[in-house]
Amino acid sequence: MIYSVALDGPGGAGKSSIAKQVAKSKGIVYVDTGAMYRAIALYMLKHNIDIHDHEAVVQRLNDVKISLEYRDGTQCVILGGEDVSTAIRENPVSMAASVTSAYKEVRAFLMDTQRNVAKTTSVIMDGRDIGTVVLPDAQVKIFLSADPVVRAQRRHKELLEKGQTVDFDTVLADIQQRDWQDTNRTEAPLRQAEDAVLLDTSYLTFDQSVQAVLTLIDEKVGK
Ligand code: DC
């Protein structure tokens, strides 16, 4: 049986690392929709398009060639033939993606790609609007959240481990700004679907969070 798991929630709640592990355990495909929004933002930044200029962004959309490739079960994002999986994680790209993803045309541009993957194979798809808009009929819907301070602490630690020096207050402010933008936009804002289960990971370890998601999947679709 083909099934879909919609995993939504704010940035830094642990969606992607949890989804990757769950996908591995269940032998299903992990689709990181945030990476697609990030690739669009990266394209605009690379081509010096003002990301706040809605019209200018929309005009260039059809030049953006994004594809997803899976290597050893890991999703790689290819932009115009170049693997940008690492570049899209930079902070300026995160902030820009939160701006350009608010544009209706940007969302429509990615919708079919996202829906099509889920038609042919079982997926765990993470994002902001998967349970509400992209896959409203997903068999499992989870809204993953965590206290903003806890999310900022995790992100800060991650950046330090990568050798990037950023102060904690900046990381927290960026998280709060993205939360605000993602939640208050008109198009497909970040919100919990009515039939989604809320999973707060503030006080859960990574393994406990993975286990909680696996249990929810087993309950809904069987082992
Ligand atoms: O999950 P992420 O941090 O990689 O997402 C980057 C940005 O993309 C985020 O600020 C909001 C946007 N996004 C979205 O609007 N809808 C999605 N389904 C996924 C991400």
Coordinates of N, CA and C and ligand atoms in Angstrom, one line a residue:
M1 N 0.8 -1.2 0.0 CA 0.0 0.0 0.0 C 0.9 1.3 0.0
I2 N 0.5 2.2 -0.9 CA 1.2 3.5 -0.9 C 0.6 4.4 0.1
Y3 N 1.4 5.0 1.0 CA 0.9 6.0 1.9 C 1.8 7.2 2.1
S4 N 1.2 8.3 2.6 CA 1.9 9.5 2.8 C 1.9 9.9 4.2
V5 N 3.1 10.4 4.6 CA 3.2 11.0 6.0 C 3.5 12.5 5.8
A6 N 2.6 13.4 6.3 CA 2.8 14.8 6.2 C 3.4 15.3 7.5
L7 N 4.6 15.9 7.4 CA 5.2 16.4 8.6 C 5.5 17.9 8.5
D8 N 4.7 18.6 9.2 CA 4.8 20.1 9.1 C 5.3 20.6 10.5
G9 N 5.7 21.9 10.4 CA 6.1 22.6 11.6 C 7.1 23.7 11.3
P10 N 7.4 24.5 12.3 CA 8.3 25.6 12.1 C 9.7 25.2 11.9
G11 N 10.5 26.1 11.4 CA 12.0 25.9 11.2 C 12.7 25.5 12.5
G12 N 13.6 24.5 12.4 CA 14.4 24.1 13.5 C 13.7 23.2 14.5
A13 N 12.5 22.7 14.1 CA 11.8 21.8 15.1 C 12.4 20.4 14.9
G14 N 13.2 20.1 14.0 CA 13.9 18.8 13.8 C 13.2 18.0 12.7
K15 N 12.4 18.6 11.9 CA 11.6 17.9 10.9 C 12.5 17.1 10.0
S16 N 13.6 17.7 9.4 CA 14.3 17.0 8.4 C 15.1 15.9 9.0
S17 N 15.8 16.1 10.1 CA 16.6 14.9 10.6 C 15.7 13.8 11.1
I18 N 14.5 14.1 11.6 CA 13.6 13.1 12.1 C 13.0 12.3 10.8
A19 N 12.6 13.1 9.8 CA 12.0 12.5 8.6 C 13.0 11.6 7.9
K20 N 14.3 12.0 7.9 CA 15.3 11.2 7.2 C 15.4 9.8 7.9
Q21 N 15.5 9.9 9.2 CA 15.6 8.6 10.0 C 14.4 7.7 9.8
V22 N 13.2 8.4 9.9 CA 11.9 7.6 9.7 C 11.9 7.0 8.4
A23 N 12.3 7.8 7.3 CA 12.2 7.2 6.0 C 13.1 6.0 5.8
K24 N 14.3 6.0 6.5 CA 15.2 4.9 6.5 C 14.6 3.7 7.1
S25 N 14.0 3.9 8.3 CA 13.4 2.8 9.1 C 12.3 2.2 8.3
K26 N 11.5 3.0 7.7 CA 10.2 2.5 7.1 C 10.5 2.1 5.6
G27 N 11.6 2.4 5.0 CA 11.9 2.2 3.6 C 11.0 3.0 2.7
I28 N 10.8 4.2 3.1 CA 10.0 5.1 2.2 C 10.8 6.3 1.8
V29 N 10.3 7.1 0.9 CA 11.1 8.2 0.4 C 10.9 9.5 1.2
Y30 N 12.0 10.2 1.5 CA 11.9 11.5 2.2 C 11.9 12.6 1.2
V31 N 10.9 13.4 1.3 CA 10.8 14.6 0.4 C 10.9 15.9 1.2
D32 N 11.9 16.6 1.0 CA 12.2 17.9 1.8 C 11.7 19.0 1.0
T33 N 10.5 19.5 1.2 CA 9.9 20.6 0.3 C 10.6 21.9 0.6
G34 N 11.1 22.1 1.8 CA 11.8 23.3 2.2 C 13.0 23.5 1.3
A35 N 13.7 22.4 0.9 CA 14.8 22.4 0.1 C 14.5 23.0 -1.3
M36 N 13.3 22.7 -1.8 CA 12.9 23.3 -3.1 C 12.7 24.8 -3.0
Y37 N 12.0 25.2 -1.9 CA 11.8 26.7 -1.7 C 13.2 27.3 -1.6
R38 N 14.1 26.7 -0.9 CA 15.4 27.2 -0.7 C 16.1 27.3 -2.1
A39 N 16.0 26.3 -3.0 CA 16.6 26.4 -4.3 C 16.2 27.6 -5.1
I40 N 14.9 27.8 -5.0 CA 14.3 29.0 -5.7 C 15.0 30.3 -5.2
A41 N 15.0 30.4 -3.9 CA 15.6 31.6 -3.3 C 17.1 31.7 -3.6
L42 N 17.8 30.6 -3.7 CA 19.2 30.7 -4.0 C 19.4 31.2 -5.4
Y43 N 18.5 30.7 -6.3 CA 18.6 31.1 -7.7 C 18.4 32.6 -7.8
M44 N 17.4 33.2 -7.1 CA 17.2 34.6 -7.1 C 18.4 35.4 -6.6
L45 N 18.9 34.9 -5.5 CA 20.1 35.6 -4.9 C 21.3 35.6 -5.8
K46 N 21.5 34.4 -6.5 CA 22.6 34.3 -7.4 C 22.5 35.2 -8.6
H47 N 21.3 35.5 -9.0 CA 21.0 36.3 -10.2 C 20.7 37.7 -9.8
N48 N 21.0 38.1 -8.6 CA 20.8 39.4 -8.1 C 19.4 40.0 -8.3
I49 N 18.4 39.1 -8.1 CA 17.0 39.5 -8.2 C 16.6 40.0 -6.8
D50 N 15.9 41.1 -6.7 CA 15.5 41.6 -5.4 C 14.4 40.7 -4.9
I51 N 14.6 40.0 -3.9 CA 13.6 39.0 -3.4 C 12.3 39.6 -2.9
H52 N 12.4 40.9 -2.6 CA 11.2 41.6 -2.1 C 10.4 42.1 -3.3
D53 N 10.9 42.0 -4.5 CA 10.2 42.4 -5.7 C 9.4 41.2 -6.2
H54 N 8.1 41.1 -5.8 CA 7.3 40.0 -6.1 C 7.3 39.7 -7.7
E55 N 7.1 40.8 -8.4 CA 7.0 40.7 -9.9 C 8.3 40.1 -10.5
A56 N 9.4 40.7 -10.0 CA 10.7 40.3 -10.6 C 11.0 38.8 -10.3
V57 N 10.6 38.3 -9.1 CA 10.8 36.9 -8.7 C 9.9 36.1 -9.7
V58 N 8.7 36.4 -9.8 CA 7.8 35.6 -10.6 C 8.2 35.6 -12.1
Q59 N 8.8 36.7 -12.6 CA 9.2 36.7 -14.0 C 10.4 35.7 -14.2
R60 N 11.2 35.5 -13.2 CA 12.3 34.6 -13.4 C 12.0 33.1 -13.1
L61 N 10.8 32.8 -12.6 CA 10.5 31.5 -12.1 C 10.7 30.4 -13.1
N62 N 10.3 30.7 -14.4 CA 10.4 29.6 -15.4 C 11.8 29.3 -15.8
D63 N 12.8 30.1 -15.3 CA 14.2 29.8 -15.6 C 14.8 28.9 -14.6
V64 N 14.0 28.7 -13.5 CA 14.6 27.9 -12.4 C 14.3 26.4 -12.7
K65 N 15.4 25.7 -12.8 CA 15.3 24.3 -13.1 C 15.8 23.5 -11.9
I66 N 14.8 22.9 -11.2 CA 15.1 22.2 -10.0 C 14.8 20.7 -10.2
S67 N 15.7 19.8 -9.8 CA 15.4 18.4 -9.8 C 15.9 17.8 -8.5
L68 N 15.2 16.7 -8.1 CA 15.6 16.1 -6.9 C 16.3 14.7 -7.3
E69 N 17.4 14.4 -6.7 CA 18.0 13.1 -7.0 C 18.2 12.4 -5.6
Y70 N 18.2 11.1 -5.7 CA 18.4 10.4 -4.4 C 19.7 9.6 -4.5
R71 N 20.6 9.9 -3.6 CA 21.9 9.2 -3.6 C 22.0 8.5 -2.2
D72 N 22.1 7.2 -2.2 CA 22.1 6.4 -0.9 C 20.9 6.9 0.0
G73 N 19.8 7.1 -0.6 CA 18.6 7.4 0.2 C 18.6 8.9 0.6
T74 N 19.6 9.7 0.3 CA 19.7 11.1 0.7 C 19.2 11.9 -0.5
Q75 N 18.3 12.9 -0.2 CA 17.8 13.8 -1.2 C 18.9 14.8 -1.6
C76 N 19.3 14.9 -2.9 CA 20.2 16.0 -3.3 C 19.3 17.0 -4.2
V77 N 19.6 18.2 -4.0 CA 18.8 19.2 -4.8 C 19.7 19.8 -5.9
I78 N 19.2 19.6 -7.1 CA 20.0 20.0 -8.3 C 19.4 21.3 -8.9
L79 N 20.2 22.3 -9.0 CA 19.6 23.6 -9.5 C 20.4 23.9 -10.8
G80 N 19.8 23.9 -11.9 CA 20.4 24.1 -13.2 C 21.7 23.2 -13.4
G81 N 21.5 21.9 -13.0 CA 22.6 21.0 -13.2 C 23.6 21.0 -12.1
E82 N 23.5 21.9 -11.1 CA 24.5 22.0 -10.1 C 24.0 21.4 -8.7
D83 N 24.7 20.6 -8.0 CA 24.2 20.1 -6.7 C 24.4 21.3 -5.7
V84 N 23.2 21.8 -5.2 CA 23.3 22.9 -4.3 C 22.8 22.5 -2.9
S85 N 22.9 21.2 -2.6 CA 22.4 20.7 -1.3 C 23.0 21.4 -0.1
T86 N 24.3 21.8 -0.2 CA 24.9 22.4 0.9 C 24.7 23.9 0.8
A87 N 24.8 24.5 -0.3 CA 24.6 26.0 -0.5 C 23.2 26.5 0.0
I88 N 22.2 25.6 -0.2 CA 20.8 26.1 0.3 C 20.7 26.2 1.8
R89 N 21.6 25.6 2.5 CA 21.5 25.6 4.0 C 22.1 26.9 4.6
E90 N 22.7 27.7 3.8 CA 23.3 29.0 4.4 C 22.2 29.9 4.9
N91 N 22.5 30.6 6.0 CA 21.5 31.5 6.6 C 20.8 32.5 5.6
P92 N 21.6 33.2 4.8 CA 20.9 34.2 3.9 C 19.9 33.5 3.0
V93 N 20.1 32.2 2.7 CA 19.2 31.5 1.8 C 17.9 31.1 2.6
S94 N 18.1 30.8 3.9 CA 17.0 30.5 4.8 C 16.1 31.7 4.9
M95 N 16.7 32.8 5.1 CA 15.9 34.0 5.3 C 15.2 34.4 4.0
A96 N 15.9 34.3 2.8 CA 15.3 34.6 1.5 C 14.2 33.7 1.2
A97 N 14.3 32.4 1.5 CA 13.3 31.4 1.2 C 12.0 31.7 1.9
S98 N 12.1 32.2 3.1 CA 10.9 32.5 3.9 C 10.2 33.7 3.2
V99 N 10.9 34.6 2.5 CA 10.3 35.7 1.8 C 9.7 35.2 0.5
T100 N 10.4 34.5 -0.4 CA 9.9 34.2 -1.7 C 8.9 33.1 -1.6
S101 N 8.9 32.2 -0.6 CA 7.9 31.2 -0.5 C 6.5 31.7 -0.2
A102 N 6.4 33.0 0.2 CA 5.1 33.6 0.5 C 4.4 34.0 -0.8
Y103 N 5.1 34.0 -2.0 CA 4.5 34.4 -3.2 C 3.7 33.2 -3.8
K104 N 2.4 33.5 -4.1 CA 1.5 32.4 -4.6 C 2.0 31.7 -5.8
E105 N 2.7 32.4 -6.8 CA 3.2 31.7 -8.0 C 4.3 30.8 -7.7
V106 N 5.1 31.2 -6.6 CA 6.2 30.3 -6.2 C 5.7 29.0 -5.7
R107 N 4.6 29.1 -4.9 CA 4.0 27.9 -4.3 C 3.4 27.0 -5.4
A108 N 2.7 27.7 -6.4 CA 2.1 26.9 -7.5 C 3.1 26.2 -8.3
F109 N 4.3 26.8 -8.5 CA 5.3 26.3 -9.3 C 5.8 25.0 -8.8
L110 N 5.8 24.8 -7.4 CA 6.3 23.6 -6.8 C 5.3 22.5 -6.5
M111 N 4.0 22.9 -6.5 CA 3.0 22.0 -6.1 C 2.9 20.7 -6.8
D112 N 2.9 20.7 -8.2 CA 2.8 19.5 -8.9 C 3.9 18.5 -8.6
T113 N 5.1 19.1 -8.6 CA 6.3 18.2 -8.3 C 6.1 17.5 -7.0
Q114 N 5.6 18.3 -6.0 CA 5.5 17.7 -4.7 C 4.4 16.6 -4.7
R115 N 3.3 16.9 -5.3 CA 2.2 16.0 -5.3 C 2.5 14.7 -6.2
N116 N 3.3 14.9 -7.3 CA 3.6 13.8 -8.1 C 4.4 12.7 -7.5
V117 N 5.4 13.2 -6.7 CA 6.2 12.2 -6.0 C 5.4 11.2 -5.1
A118 N 4.4 11.9 -4.4 CA 3.6 11.1 -3.5 C 2.6 10.1 -4.2
K119 N 2.4 10.3 -5.5 CA 1.5 9.5 -6.2 C 2.0 8.1 -6.5
T120 N 3.4 8.1 -6.7 CA 4.0 6.8 -7.1 C 4.7 6.0 -6.0
T121 N 4.9 6.7 -4.9 CA 5.7 5.9 -3.9 C 5.3 6.5 -2.5
S122 N 5.5 5.7 -1.5 CA 5.2 6.1 -0.1 C 6.2 7.2 0.3
V123 N 5.8 8.2 0.9 CA 6.7 9.3 1.3 C 6.5 9.8 2.7
I124 N 7.5 10.4 3.2 CA 7.4 11.3 4.4 C 7.8 12.6 3.8
M125 N 6.9 13.6 3.8 CA 7.2 14.9 3.2 C 7.1 15.9 4.3
D126 N 8.2 16.7 4.4 CA 8.2 17.8 5.4 C 8.1 19.2 4.8
G127 N 7.4 20.1 5.6 CA 7.2 21.4 5.1 C 6.4 22.2 6.0
R128 N 5.6 23.1 5.5 CA 4.8 24.0 6.3 C 3.3 23.7 6.0
D129 N 3.0 23.3 4.8 CA 1.6 23.2 4.3 C 1.3 21.8 3.7
I130 N 2.0 20.8 4.1 CA 1.8 19.5 3.5 C 0.5 18.9 3.9
G131 N 0.2 18.9 5.2 CA -1.1 18.4 5.7 C -2.3 19.2 5.4
T132 N -2.0 20.5 5.2 CA -3.2 21.4 4.9 C -3.5 21.6 3.4
V133 N -2.4 21.7 2.6 CA -2.6 22.0 1.2 C -2.1 21.0 0.2
V134 N -0.8 20.6 0.4 CA -0.2 19.7 -0.6 C -0.8 18.3 -0.6
L135 N -0.8 17.7 0.5 CA -1.4 16.3 0.6 C -2.5 16.3 1.7
P136 N -3.6 16.9 1.4 CA -4.7 17.0 2.4 C -5.2 15.6 2.8
D137 N -5.0 14.6 1.9 CA -5.5 13.2 2.2 C -4.4 12.3 2.7
A138 N -3.3 12.9 3.2 CA -2.2 12.0 3.7 C -2.8 11.2 4.9
Q139 N -2.3 9.9 4.9 CA -2.8 9.0 5.9 C -2.3 9.3 7.3
V140 N -1.1 9.9 7.4 CA -0.6 10.3 8.7 C -0.2 11.8 8.6
K141 N -0.7 12.6 9.6 CA -0.3 14.0 9.6 C 0.2 14.4 11.0
I142 N 1.4 14.9 11.0 CA 2.0 15.3 12.2 C 2.5 16.7 12.2
F143 N 2.2 17.4 13.3 CA 2.7 18.8 13.4 C 3.7 18.8 14.4
L144 N 5.0 19.0 14.0 CA 6.1 18.9 14.9 C 6.4 20.3 15.4
S145 N 6.4 20.5 16.7 CA 6.8 21.8 17.2 C 7.8 21.7 18.3
A146 N 8.4 22.9 18.7 CA 9.3 22.9 19.8 C 9.4 24.4 20.2
D147 N 9.7 24.6 21.5 CA 9.8 26.0 21.9 C 10.9 26.7 21.1
P148 N 10.6 28.0 20.7 CA 11.6 28.7 19.9 C 13.0 28.8 20.5
V149 N 13.1 28.9 21.8 CA 14.4 29.0 22.5 C 15.1 27.6 22.3
V150 N 14.4 26.5 22.4 CA 15.0 25.2 22.2 C 15.4 25.0 20.8
R151 N 14.6 25.5 19.9 CA 15.0 25.4 18.4 C 16.2 26.2 18.1
A152 N 16.3 27.4 18.7 CA 17.4 28.3 18.5 C 18.7 27.6 19.1
Q153 N 18.6 27.0 20.3 CA 19.7 26.3 20.9 C 20.2 25.2 20.0
R154 N 19.3 24.4 19.4 CA 19.7 23.3 18.5 C 20.4 23.9 17.3
R155 N 19.8 24.9 16.7 CA 20.4 25.4 15.4 C 21.8 26.1 15.7
H156 N 21.9 26.7 16.9 CA 23.1 27.4 17.2 C 24.2 26.3 17.4
K157 N 23.9 25.2 18.0 CA 24.9 24.1 18.3 C 25.3 23.6 16.9
E158 N 24.3 23.4 16.0 CA 24.6 22.8 14.7 C 25.5 23.7 13.9
L159 N 25.3 25.0 14.0 CA 26.2 26.0 13.3 C 27.6 26.0 13.8
L160 N 27.7 25.9 15.2 CA 29.0 25.9 15.8 C 29.8 24.7 15.4
E161 N 29.0 23.5 15.3 CA 29.7 22.3 14.9 C 30.2 22.3 13.5
K162 N 29.5 23.2 12.6 CA 29.9 23.3 11.3 C 31.0 24.4 11.1
G163 N 31.4 24.9 12.3 CA 32.5 25.9 12.3 C 32.1 27.3 12.0
Q164 N 30.8 27.6 12.0 CA 30.3 28.9 11.8 C 30.1 29.6 13.1
T165 N 30.6 30.9 13.2 CA 30.5 31.6 14.4 C 29.3 32.6 14.3
V166 N 28.3 32.3 15.0 CA 27.1 33.2 15.1 C 26.7 33.3 16.5
D167 N 26.2 34.5 16.9 CA 25.8 34.5 18.3 C 24.3 34.0 18.5
F168 N 24.1 33.5 19.7 CA 22.8 32.9 19.9 C 21.6 33.8 19.7
D169 N 21.7 35.1 20.1 CA 20.6 36.0 19.9 C 20.2 36.2 18.5
T170 N 21.2 36.2 17.6 CA 20.9 36.4 16.2 C 20.1 35.2 15.7
V171 N 20.6 34.0 16.1 CA 19.9 32.7 15.7 C 18.5 32.7 16.1
L172 N 18.2 33.1 17.4 CA 16.9 33.2 17.9 C 16.0 34.2 17.2
A173 N 16.6 35.4 16.9 CA 15.8 36.4 16.2 C 15.5 36.0 14.8
D174 N 16.4 35.3 14.1 CA 16.1 34.8 12.8 C 15.0 33.8 12.8
I175 N 15.0 32.9 13.8 CA 14.0 31.8 13.9 C 12.6 32.5 14.2
Q176 N 12.6 33.5 15.1 CA 11.4 34.2 15.4 C 10.8 34.9 14.2
Q177 N 11.8 35.5 13.4 CA 11.3 36.3 12.2 C 10.7 35.3 11.2
R178 N 11.4 34.2 11.0 CA 10.9 33.2 10.0 C 9.5 32.6 10.4
D179 N 9.4 32.3 11.7 CA 8.1 31.8 12.3 C 7.0 32.8 11.9
W180 N 7.3 34.1 12.2 CA 6.3 35.1 12.0 C 5.9 35.2 10.5
Q181 N 6.9 35.2 9.6 CA 6.6 35.3 8.2 C 5.9 34.1 7.7
D182 N 6.3 32.9 8.1 CA 5.7 31.7 7.6 C 4.3 31.5 8.1
T183 N 4.0 32.1 9.3 CA 2.7 31.9 9.9 C 1.7 33.0 9.5
N184 N 2.2 34.2 9.2 CA 1.3 35.3 8.9 C 1.1 35.6 7.4
R185 N 1.7 34.8 6.5 CA 1.5 35.0 5.1 C 0.1 34.6 4.7
T186 N -0.4 35.1 3.6 CA -1.7 34.8 3.1 C -1.8 33.4 2.5
E187 N -0.8 33.1 1.7 CA -0.8 31.8 0.9 C -0.2 30.7 1.8
A188 N -1.1 29.6 2.0 CA -0.6 28.4 2.7 C 0.2 28.7 3.9
P189 N -0.3 29.5 4.8 CA 0.5 29.7 6.0 C 0.8 28.5 6.9
L190 N 1.8 28.6 7.7 CA 2.2 27.5 8.6 C 1.1 27.4 9.6
R191 N 0.4 26.2 9.6 CA -0.6 26.0 10.6 C -0.8 24.5 10.7
Q192 N -1.3 24.0 11.9 CA -1.5 22.6 12.1 C -2.8 22.2 11.5
A193 N -2.8 21.2 10.6 CA -4.1 20.7 10.0 C -5.0 20.2 11.2
E194 N -6.3 20.3 11.0 CA -7.2 19.9 12.0 C -7.0 18.4 12.4
D195 N -6.7 17.6 11.4 CA -6.6 16.2 11.7 C -5.1 15.8 12.0
A196 N -4.2 16.7 12.2 CA -2.8 16.4 12.5 C -2.6 16.2 14.0
V197 N -1.7 15.3 14.3 CA -1.3 15.1 15.7 C -0.2 16.0 16.1
L198 N -0.3 16.7 17.2 CA 0.8 17.7 17.6 C 1.8 16.9 18.4
L199 N 3.1 17.1 17.9 CA 4.2 16.4 18.6 C 5.2 17.5 19.0
D200 N 5.3 17.8 20.3 CA 6.2 18.8 20.8 C 7.5 18.1 21.2
T201 N 8.6 18.5 20.5 CA 9.9 17.8 20.7 C 10.8 18.6 21.7
S202 N 10.2 19.6 22.3 CA 11.1 20.4 23.2 C 11.9 19.6 24.2
Y203 N 11.2 18.6 24.8 CA 11.9 17.8 25.8 C 12.1 16.4 25.4
L204 N 12.1 16.1 24.1 CA 12.3 14.8 23.7 C 13.7 14.7 23.1
T205 N 14.4 13.6 23.2 CA 15.7 13.4 22.5 C 15.3 13.1 21.0
F206 N 16.4 13.1 20.2 CA 16.2 12.8 18.8 C 15.5 11.4 18.7
D207 N 16.1 10.4 19.4 CA 15.6 9.0 19.3 C 14.1 8.9 19.7
Q208 N 13.8 9.6 20.8 CA 12.4 9.6 21.3 C 11.5 10.2 20.2
S209 N 11.9 11.3 19.6 CA 11.1 11.9 18.6 C 10.8 11.0 17.4
V210 N 11.9 10.3 16.9 CA 11.8 9.4 15.8 C 10.8 8.3 16.2
Q211 N 11.0 7.8 17.4 CA 10.2 6.7 17.9 C 8.7 7.1 17.9
A212 N 8.4 8.3 18.4 CA 7.1 8.8 18.5 C 6.4 8.9 17.1
V213 N 7.2 9.3 16.1 CA 6.7 9.4 14.7 C 6.4 8.0 14.2
L214 N 7.4 7.1 14.4 CA 7.2 5.7 13.9 C 5.9 5.1 14.5
T215 N 5.7 5.3 15.8 CA 4.6 4.8 16.5 C 3.3 5.3 15.9
L216 N 3.3 6.6 15.6 CA 2.1 7.2 15.0 C 1.8 6.6 13.6
I217 N 2.9 6.4 12.8 CA 2.7 5.7 11.5 C 2.1 4.3 11.6
D218 N 2.7 3.6 12.6 CA 2.3 2.2 12.8 C 0.8 2.1 13.2
E219 N 0.4 3.1 14.0 CA -1.0 3.1 14.4 C -1.9 3.4 13.3
K220 N -1.5 4.3 12.4 CA -2.4 4.7 11.3 C -2.4 3.8 10.1
V221 N -1.2 3.3 9.7 CA -1.1 2.5 8.5 C -0.7 1.0 8.8
G222 N -0.4 0.7 10.0 CA 0.1 -0.7 10.3 C 1.6 -0.8 10.1
K223 N 2.1 -1.8 10.6 CA 3.6 -2.0 10.6 C 4.1 -2.4 9.2
Ligands
DC1 O1 11.9 23.8 6.2 P1 12.9 24.8 5.7 O2 13.5 25.6 6.8 O3 14.0 24.2 4.9 O4 12.1 25.9 4.8 C1 12.7 27.0 4.2 C2 11.5 28.0 4.0 O5 10.7 27.6 2.9 C3 10.6 28.3 5.2 O6 11.0 29.6 5.8 C4 9.3 28.4 4.6 C5 9.3 27.8 3.3 N1 8.6 26.6 3.1 C6 7.2 26.7 2.8 O7 6.7 27.8 2.7 N2 6.5 25.6 2.5 C7 7.0 24.4 2.7 N3 6.2 23.3 2.4 C8 8.3 24.2 3.0 C9 9.1 25.4 3.3

